[in-house]
Amino acid sequence: MGLHTGTGLKRWVERAEEKTLHLGRFNIGPRLILGFVFIILSMLVADAVVLWQFHLVRTQAERS
C-alpha cells in the first residue's frame, strides 16, 4: 500500500511539473524582460496605493 501511494504521488508530481511554467527553459533575455516588467508593475501598484492614501489623508484633513 505504501509503494502504491508513493508511485501515485510521483506520477502526480511529474504531471504537475509538465503543466507548470519553467523559467529555466527561457534564455536570459526573456527572463530579464519578465523581471523588469514585474518590477515596473510593482512600482506602479505601489504608486497607486500611495496616491490613494494621500487622497484619503487630504479628504480627512479637509473635514477637520
PDB file of N, CA, C and O in Angstrom:
ATOM      1  N   MET A   1       0.830  -1.189   0.000  1.00  0.00           N
ATOM      2  CA  MET A   1       0.000   0.000   0.000  1.00  0.00           C
ATOM      3  C   MET A   1       0.872   1.249   0.000  1.00  0.00           C
ATOM      4  O   MET A   1       0.599   2.200  -0.694  1.00  0.00           O
ATOM      5  N   GLY A   2       1.956   1.274   0.783  1.00  0.00           N
ATOM      6  CA  GLY A   2       2.839   2.426   0.810  1.00  0.00           C
ATOM      7  C   GLY A   2       3.525   2.641  -0.525  1.00  0.00           C
ATOM      8  O   GLY A   2       3.747   3.757  -0.956  1.00  0.00           O
ATOM      9  N   LEU A   3       3.873   1.535  -1.206  1.00  0.00           N
ATOM     10  CA  LEU A   3       4.521   1.636  -2.503  1.00  0.00           C
ATOM     11  C   LEU A   3       3.567   2.231  -3.531  1.00  0.00           C
ATOM     12  O   LEU A   3       3.938   3.078  -4.335  1.00  0.00           O
ATOM     13  N   HIS A   4       2.320   1.800  -3.493  1.00  0.00           N
ATOM     14  CA  HIS A   4       1.326   2.316  -4.430  1.00  0.00           C
ATOM     15  C   HIS A   4       1.104   3.818  -4.213  1.00  0.00           C
ATOM     16  O   HIS A   4       1.015   4.571  -5.169  1.00  0.00           O
ATOM     17  N   THR A   5       1.040   4.238  -2.981  1.00  0.00           N
ATOM     18  CA  THR A   5       0.854   5.651  -2.671  1.00  0.00           C
ATOM     19  C   THR A   5       2.052   6.460  -3.145  1.00  0.00           C
ATOM     20  O   THR A   5       1.907   7.536  -3.703  1.00  0.00           O
ATOM     21  N   GLY A   6       3.248   5.932  -2.967  1.00  0.00           N
ATOM     22  CA  GLY A   6       4.460   6.630  -3.398  1.00  0.00           C
ATOM     23  C   GLY A   6       4.522   6.793  -4.903  1.00  0.00           C
ATOM     24  O   GLY A   6       4.884   7.847  -5.413  1.00  0.00           O
ATOM     25  N   THR A   7       4.159   5.735  -5.642  1.00  0.00           N
ATOM     26  CA  THR A   7       4.210   5.838  -7.106  1.00  0.00           C
ATOM     27  C   THR A   7       3.114   6.767  -7.611  1.00  0.00           C
ATOM     28  O   THR A   7       3.322   7.486  -8.578  1.00  0.00           O
ATOM     29  N   GLY A   8       1.965   6.751  -6.974  1.00  0.00           N
ATOM     30  CA  GLY A   8       0.899   7.674  -7.363  1.00  0.00           C
ATOM     31  C   GLY A   8       1.296   9.117  -7.127  1.00  0.00           C
ATOM     32  O   GLY A   8       1.035   9.997  -7.941  1.00  0.00           O
ATOM     33  N   LEU A   9       1.969   9.350  -6.021  1.00  0.00           N
ATOM     34  CA  LEU A   9       2.446  10.695  -5.714  1.00  0.00           C
ATOM     35  C   LEU A   9       3.504  11.122  -6.721  1.00  0.00           C
ATOM     36  O   LEU A   9       3.506  12.262  -7.192  1.00  0.00           O
ATOM     37  N   LYS A  10       4.370  10.190  -7.088  1.00  0.00           N
ATOM     38  CA  LYS A  10       5.415  10.503  -8.072  1.00  0.00           C
ATOM     39  C   LYS A  10       4.794  10.869  -9.413  1.00  0.00           C
ATOM     40  O   LYS A  10       5.201  11.830 -10.060  1.00  0.00           O
ATOM     41  N   ARG A  11       3.802  10.114  -9.841  1.00  0.00           N
ATOM     42  CA  ARG A  11       3.122  10.427 -11.105  1.00  0.00           C
ATOM     43  C   ARG A  11       2.434  11.782 -11.033  1.00  0.00           C
ATOM     44  O   ARG A  11       2.456  12.541 -11.997  1.00  0.00           O
ATOM     45  N   TRP A  12       1.800  12.087  -9.913  1.00  0.00           N
ATOM     46  CA  TRP A  12       1.121  13.374  -9.760  1.00  0.00           C
ATOM     47  C   TRP A  12       2.125  14.522  -9.838  1.00  0.00           C
ATOM     48  O   TRP A  12       1.859  15.536 -10.496  1.00  0.00           O
ATOM     49  N   VAL A  13       3.271  14.358  -9.193  1.00  0.00           N
ATOM     50  CA  VAL A  13       4.312  15.393  -9.231  1.00  0.00           C
ATOM     51  C   VAL A  13       4.831  15.567 -10.649  1.00  0.00           C
ATOM     52  O   VAL A  13       5.037  16.688 -11.114  1.00  0.00           O
ATOM     53  N   GLU A  14       5.043  14.471 -11.358  1.00  0.00           N
ATOM     54  CA  GLU A  14       5.542  14.568 -12.732  1.00  0.00           C
ATOM     55  C   GLU A  14       4.539  15.279 -13.623  1.00  0.00           C
ATOM     56  O   GLU A  14       4.913  16.107 -14.457  1.00  0.00           O
ATOM     57  N   ARG A  15       3.255  14.995 -13.476  1.00  0.00           N
ATOM     58  CA  ARG A  15       2.230  15.686 -14.276  1.00  0.00           C
ATOM     59  C   ARG A  15       2.161  17.153 -13.909  1.00  0.00           C
ATOM     60  O   ARG A  15       1.979  18.001 -14.779  1.00  0.00           O
ATOM     61  N   ALA A  16       2.308  17.475 -12.632  1.00  0.00           N
ATOM     62  CA  ALA A  16       2.273  18.873 -12.209  1.00  0.00           C
ATOM     63  C   ALA A  16       3.474  19.636 -12.760  1.00  0.00           C
ATOM     64  O   ALA A  16       3.352  20.799 -13.155  1.00  0.00           O
ATOM     65  N   GLU A  17       4.629  18.993 -12.828  1.00  0.00           N
ATOM     66  CA  GLU A  17       5.818  19.643 -13.386  1.00  0.00           C
ATOM     67  C   GLU A  17       5.645  19.937 -14.865  1.00  0.00           C
ATOM     68  O   GLU A  17       6.129  20.950 -15.362  1.00  0.00           O
ATOM     69  N   GLU A  18       4.957  19.051 -15.587  1.00  0.00           N
ATOM     70  CA  GLU A  18       4.741  19.272 -17.010  1.00  0.00           C
ATOM     71  C   GLU A  18       3.848  20.482 -17.258  1.00  0.00           C
ATOM     72  O   GLU A  18       4.000  21.173 -18.256  1.00  0.00           O
ATOM     73  N   LYS A  19       2.919  20.747 -16.346  1.00  0.00           N
ATOM     74  CA  LYS A  19       1.955  21.827 -16.534  1.00  0.00           C
ATOM     75  C   LYS A  19       2.480  23.187 -16.078  1.00  0.00           C
ATOM     76  O   LYS A  19       1.944  24.202 -16.467  1.00  0.00           O
ATOM     77  N   THR A  20       3.490  23.205 -15.247  1.00  0.00           N
ATOM     78  CA  THR A  20       3.966  24.476 -14.700  1.00  0.00           C
ATOM     79  C   THR A  20       4.922  25.148 -15.668  1.00  0.00           C
ATOM     80  O   THR A  20       5.529  24.535 -16.528  1.00  0.00           O
ATOM     81  N   LEU A  21       5.066  26.465 -15.499  1.00  0.00           N
ATOM     82  CA  LEU A  21       5.972  27.256 -16.324  1.00  0.00           C
ATOM     83  C   LEU A  21       7.371  27.183 -15.724  1.00  0.00           C
ATOM     84  O   LEU A  21       7.586  27.532 -14.567  1.00  0.00           O
ATOM     85  N   HIS A  22       8.308  26.720 -16.508  1.00  0.00           N
ATOM     86  CA  HIS A  22       9.689  26.619 -16.049  1.00  0.00           C
ATOM     87  C   HIS A  22      10.479  27.792 -16.609  1.00  0.00           C
ATOM     88  O   HIS A  22      10.705  27.882 -17.817  1.00  0.00           O
ATOM     89  N   LEU A  23      10.887  28.703 -15.743  1.00  0.00           N
ATOM     90  CA  LEU A  23      11.662  29.846 -16.204  1.00  0.00           C
ATOM     91  C   LEU A  23      13.053  29.442 -16.653  1.00  0.00           C
ATOM     92  O   LEU A  23      13.697  30.168 -17.404  1.00  0.00           O
ATOM     93  N   GLY A  24      13.528  28.296 -16.219  1.00  0.00           N
ATOM     94  CA  GLY A  24      14.836  27.832 -16.632  1.00  0.00           C
ATOM     95  C   GLY A  24      14.900  27.482 -18.111  1.00  0.00           C
ATOM     96  O   GLY A  24      15.972  27.428 -18.701  1.00  0.00           O
ATOM     97  N   ARG A  25      13.753  27.241 -18.720  1.00  0.00           N
ATOM     98  CA  ARG A  25      13.722  26.926 -20.146  1.00  0.00           C
ATOM     99  C   ARG A  25      13.974  28.162 -21.002  1.00  0.00           C
ATOM    100  O   ARG A  25      14.364  28.054 -22.144  1.00  0.00           O
ATOM    101  N   PHE A  26      13.682  29.345 -20.472  1.00  0.00           N
ATOM    102  CA  PHE A  26      13.894  30.576 -21.218  1.00  0.00           C
ATOM    103  C   PHE A  26      15.364  30.954 -21.213  1.00  0.00           C
ATOM    104  O   PHE A  26      16.109  30.637 -20.301  1.00  0.00           O
ATOM    105  N   ASN A  27      15.761  31.676 -22.237  1.00  0.00           N
ATOM    106  CA  ASN A  27      17.097  32.256 -22.253  1.00  0.00           C
ATOM    107  C   ASN A  27      17.136  33.431 -21.298  1.00  0.00           C
ATOM    108  O   ASN A  27      16.112  33.833 -20.736  1.00  0.00           O
ATOM    109  N   ILE A  28      18.295  34.038 -21.139  1.00  0.00           N
ATOM    110  CA  ILE A  28      18.455  35.121 -20.175  1.00  0.00           C
ATOM    111  C   ILE A  28      17.648  36.354 -20.588  1.00  0.00           C
ATOM    112  O   ILE A  28      17.117  37.063 -19.737  1.00  0.00           O
ATOM    113  N   GLY A  29      17.534  36.623 -21.885  1.00  0.00           N
ATOM    114  CA  GLY A  29      16.814  37.808 -22.359  1.00  0.00           C
ATOM    115  C   GLY A  29      15.356  37.840 -21.906  1.00  0.00           C
ATOM    116  O   GLY A  29      14.911  38.809 -21.283  1.00  0.00           O
ATOM    117  N   PRO A  30      14.585  36.808 -22.223  1.00  0.00           N
ATOM    118  CA  PRO A  30      13.189  36.801 -21.781  1.00  0.00           C
ATOM    119  C   PRO A  30      13.026  36.817 -20.256  1.00  0.00           C
ATOM    120  O   PRO A  30      12.095  37.428 -19.744  1.00  0.00           O
ATOM    121  N   ARG A  31      13.956  36.176 -19.554  1.00  0.00           N
ATOM    122  CA  ARG A  31      13.874  36.205 -18.084  1.00  0.00           C
ATOM    123  C   ARG A  31      14.109  37.609 -17.556  1.00  0.00           C
ATOM    124  O   ARG A  31      13.435  38.051 -16.618  1.00  0.00           O
ATOM    125  N   LEU A  32      15.073  38.327 -18.141  1.00  0.00           N
ATOM    126  CA  LEU A  32      15.317  39.708 -17.726  1.00  0.00           C
ATOM    127  C   LEU A  32      14.116  40.593 -18.027  1.00  0.00           C
ATOM    128  O   LEU A  32      13.733  41.438 -17.211  1.00  0.00           O
ATOM    129  N   ILE A  33      13.527  40.408 -19.190  1.00  0.00           N
ATOM    130  CA  ILE A  33      12.349  41.205 -19.554  1.00  0.00           C
ATOM    131  C   ILE A  33      11.221  40.946 -18.573  1.00  0.00           C
ATOM    132  O   ILE A  33      10.571  41.881 -18.091  1.00  0.00           O
ATOM    133  N   LEU A  34      10.961  39.672 -18.261  1.00  0.00           N
ATOM    134  CA  LEU A  34       9.904  39.349 -17.296  1.00  0.00           C
ATOM    135  C   LEU A  34      10.202  39.955 -15.930  1.00  0.00           C
ATOM    136  O   LEU A  34       9.301  40.466 -15.257  1.00  0.00           O
ATOM    137  N   GLY A  35      11.459  39.926 -15.528  1.00  0.00           N
ATOM    138  CA  GLY A  35      11.837  40.513 -14.244  1.00  0.00           C
ATOM    139  C   GLY A  35      11.611  42.016 -14.215  1.00  0.00           C
ATOM    140  O   GLY A  35      11.063  42.556 -13.256  1.00  0.00           O
ATOM    141  N   PHE A  36      12.030  42.712 -15.277  1.00  0.00           N
ATOM    142  CA  PHE A  36      11.846  44.150 -15.333  1.00  0.00           C
ATOM    143  C   PHE A  36      10.369  44.529 -15.411  1.00  0.00           C
ATOM    144  O   PHE A  36       9.924  45.499 -14.791  1.00  0.00           O
ATOM    145  N   VAL A  37       9.583  43.768 -16.153  1.00  0.00           N
ATOM    146  CA  VAL A  37       8.143  44.029 -16.228  1.00  0.00           C
ATOM    147  C   VAL A  37       7.513  43.862 -14.856  1.00  0.00           C
ATOM    148  O   VAL A  37       6.681  44.678 -14.428  1.00  0.00           O
ATOM    149  N   PHE A  38       7.920  42.831 -14.135  1.00  0.00           N
ATOM    150  CA  PHE A  38       7.396  42.614 -12.790  1.00  0.00           C
ATOM    151  C   PHE A  38       7.765  43.775 -11.864  1.00  0.00           C
ATOM    152  O   PHE A  38       6.934  44.255 -11.096  1.00  0.00           O
ATOM    153  N   ILE A  39       9.002  44.242 -11.952  1.00  0.00           N
ATOM    154  CA  ILE A  39       9.437  45.360 -11.107  1.00  0.00           C
ATOM    155  C   ILE A  39       8.656  46.625 -11.446  1.00  0.00           C
ATOM    156  O   ILE A  39       8.188  47.340 -10.543  1.00  0.00           O
ATOM    157  N   ILE A  40       8.489  46.913 -12.727  1.00  0.00           N
ATOM    158  CA  ILE A  40       7.772  48.122 -13.130  1.00  0.00           C
ATOM    159  C   ILE A  40       6.310  48.051 -12.699  1.00  0.00           C
ATOM    160  O   ILE A  40       5.752  49.030 -12.185  1.00  0.00           O
ATOM    161  N   LEU A  41       5.674  46.901 -12.869  1.00  0.00           N
ATOM    162  CA  LEU A  41       4.279  46.755 -12.436  1.00  0.00           C
ATOM    163  C   LEU A  41       4.156  46.898 -10.918  1.00  0.00           C
ATOM    164  O   LEU A  41       3.199  47.518 -10.424  1.00  0.00           O
ATOM    165  N   SER A  42       5.104  46.360 -10.187  1.00  0.00           N
ATOM    166  CA  SER A  42       5.084  46.501  -8.732  1.00  0.00           C
ATOM    167  C   SER A  42       5.224  47.967  -8.323  1.00  0.00           C
ATOM    168  O   SER A  42       4.533  48.430  -7.402  1.00  0.00           O
ATOM    169  N   MET A  43       6.082  48.700  -9.009  1.00  0.00           N
ATOM    170  CA  MET A  43       6.256  50.121  -8.704  1.00  0.00           C
ATOM    171  C   MET A  43       4.980  50.905  -9.015  1.00  0.00           C
ATOM    172  O   MET A  43       4.588  51.803  -8.252  1.00  0.00           O
ATOM    173  N   LEU A  44       4.312  50.577 -10.121  1.00  0.00           N
ATOM    174  CA  LEU A  44       3.075  51.270 -10.471  1.00  0.00           C
ATOM    175  C   LEU A  44       1.975  50.990  -9.448  1.00  0.00           C
ATOM    176  O   LEU A  44       1.226  51.898  -9.068  1.00  0.00           O
ATOM    177  N   VAL A  45       1.892  49.764  -8.994  1.00  0.00           N
ATOM    178  CA  VAL A  45       0.895  49.424  -7.972  1.00  0.00           C
ATOM    179  C   VAL A  45       1.197  50.167  -6.675  1.00  0.00           C
ATOM    180  O   VAL A  45       0.292  50.719  -6.035  1.00  0.00           O
ATOM    181  N   ALA A  46       2.464  50.219  -6.293  1.00  0.00           N
ATOM    182  CA  ALA A  46       2.839  50.929  -5.066  1.00  0.00           C
ATOM    183  C   ALA A  46       2.532  52.420  -5.188  1.00  0.00           C
ATOM    184  O   ALA A  46       2.031  53.035  -4.239  1.00  0.00           O
ATOM    185  N   ASP A  47       2.796  53.009  -6.357  1.00  0.00           N
ATOM    186  CA  ASP A  47       2.473  54.428  -6.563  1.00  0.00           C
ATOM    187  C   ASP A  47       0.974  54.676  -6.467  1.00  0.00           C
ATOM    188  O   ASP A  47       0.528  55.671  -5.888  1.00  0.00           O
ATOM    189  N   ALA A  48       0.181  53.768  -7.024  1.00  0.00           N
ATOM    190  CA  ALA A  48      -1.275  53.916  -6.960  1.00  0.00           C
ATOM    191  C   ALA A  48      -1.758  53.856  -5.512  1.00  0.00           C
ATOM    192  O   ALA A  48      -2.633  54.631  -5.103  1.00  0.00           O
ATOM    193  N   VAL A  49      -1.187  52.968  -4.711  1.00  0.00           N
ATOM    194  CA  VAL A  49      -1.571  52.859  -3.303  1.00  0.00           C
ATOM    195  C   VAL A  49      -1.199  54.135  -2.549  1.00  0.00           C
ATOM    196  O   VAL A  49      -1.985  54.658  -1.752  1.00  0.00           O
ATOM    197  N   VAL A  50      -0.020  54.675  -2.824  1.00  0.00           N
ATOM    198  CA  VAL A  50       0.423  55.898  -2.144  1.00  0.00           C
ATOM    199  C   VAL A  50      -0.488  57.056  -2.518  1.00  0.00           C
ATOM    200  O   VAL A  50      -0.902  57.850  -1.657  1.00  0.00           O
ATOM    201  N   LEU A  51      -0.826  57.205  -3.798  1.00  0.00           N
ATOM    202  CA  LEU A  51      -1.724  58.284  -4.221  1.00  0.00           C
ATOM    203  C   LEU A  51      -3.097  58.153  -3.570  1.00  0.00           C
ATOM    204  O   LEU A  51      -3.704  59.141  -3.164  1.00  0.00           O
ATOM    205  N   TRP A  52      -3.591  56.921  -3.473  1.00  0.00           N
ATOM    206  CA  TRP A  52      -4.886  56.694  -2.830  1.00  0.00           C
ATOM    207  C   TRP A  52      -4.822  57.078  -1.348  1.00  0.00           C
ATOM    208  O   TRP A  52      -5.747  57.691  -0.820  1.00  0.00           O
ATOM    209  N   GLN A  53      -3.720  56.742  -0.682  1.00  0.00           N
ATOM    210  CA  GLN A  53      -3.582  57.100   0.730  1.00  0.00           C
ATOM    211  C   GLN A  53      -3.484  58.613   0.903  1.00  0.00           C
ATOM    212  O   GLN A  53      -4.066  59.168   1.839  1.00  0.00           O
ATOM    213  N   PHE A  54      -2.749  59.316   0.021  1.00  0.00           N
ATOM    214  CA  PHE A  54      -2.696  60.778   0.084  1.00  0.00           C
ATOM    215  C   PHE A  54      -4.081  61.386  -0.110  1.00  0.00           C
ATOM    216  O   PHE A  54      -4.448  62.359   0.548  1.00  0.00           O
ATOM    217  N   HIS A  55      -4.851  60.802  -1.001  1.00  0.00           N
ATOM    218  CA  HIS A  55      -6.220  61.291  -1.221  1.00  0.00           C
ATOM    219  C   HIS A  55      -7.055  61.129   0.045  1.00  0.00           C
ATOM    220  O   HIS A  55      -7.800  62.039   0.426  1.00  0.00           O
ATOM    221  N   LEU A  56      -6.935  59.982   0.710  1.00  0.00           N
ATOM    222  CA  LEU A  56      -7.679  59.768   1.950  1.00  0.00           C
ATOM    223  C   LEU A  56      -7.264  60.761   3.036  1.00  0.00           C
ATOM    224  O   LEU A  56      -8.112  61.329   3.733  1.00  0.00           O
ATOM    225  N   VAL A  57      -5.975  61.011   3.155  1.00  0.00           N
ATOM    226  CA  VAL A  57      -5.477  61.955   4.161  1.00  0.00           C
ATOM    227  C   VAL A  57      -5.970  63.356   3.845  1.00  0.00           C
ATOM    228  O   VAL A  57      -6.383  64.103   4.750  1.00  0.00           O
ATOM    229  N   ARG A  58      -5.948  63.738   2.576  1.00  0.00           N
ATOM    230  CA  ARG A  58      -6.400  65.072   2.192  1.00  0.00           C
ATOM    231  C   ARG A  58      -7.882  65.269   2.503  1.00  0.00           C
ATOM    232  O   ARG A  58      -8.288  66.302   3.028  1.00  0.00           O
ATOM    233  N   THR A  59      -8.715  64.260   2.207  1.00  0.00           N
ATOM    234  CA  THR A  59     -10.147  64.401   2.486  1.00  0.00           C
ATOM    235  C   THR A  59     -10.398  64.445   3.989  1.00  0.00           C
ATOM    236  O   THR A  59     -11.291  65.173   4.439  1.00  0.00           O
ATOM    237  N   GLN A  60      -9.638  63.707   4.765  1.00  0.00           N
ATOM    238  CA  GLN A  60      -9.794  63.751   6.218  1.00  0.00           C
ATOM    239  C   GLN A  60      -9.345  65.084   6.776  1.00  0.00           C
ATOM    240  O   GLN A  60      -9.931  65.617   7.716  1.00  0.00           O
ATOM    241  N   ALA A  61      -8.295  65.670   6.196  1.00  0.00           N
ATOM    242  CA  ALA A  61      -7.799  66.970   6.665  1.00  0.00           C
ATOM    243  C   ALA A  61      -8.788  68.070   6.328  1.00  0.00           C
ATOM    244  O   ALA A  61      -8.935  69.043   7.088  1.00  0.00           O
ATOM    245  N   GLU A  62      -9.485  67.971   5.209  1.00  0.00           N
ATOM    246  CA  GLU A  62     -10.460  68.983   4.833  1.00  0.00           C
ATOM    247  C   GLU A  62     -11.670  68.964   5.760  1.00  0.00           C
ATOM    248  O   GLU A  62     -12.327  69.969   5.958  1.00  0.00           O
ATOM    249  N   ARG A  63     -12.008  67.818   6.312  1.00  0.00           N
ATOM    250  CA  ARG A  63     -13.153  67.705   7.223  1.00  0.00           C
ATOM    251  C   ARG A  63     -12.871  68.373   8.567  1.00  0.00           C
ATOM    252  O   ARG A  63     -13.770  68.826   9.239  1.00  0.00           O
ATOM    253  N   SER A  64     -11.612  68.405   8.949  1.00  0.00           N
ATOM    254  CA  SER A  64     -11.244  68.946  10.276  1.00  0.00           C
ATOM    255  C   SER A  64     -11.325  70.439  10.319  1.00  0.00           C
ATOM    256  O   SER A  64     -11.182  71.169   9.433  1.00  0.00           O
TER     257      SER A  64
END
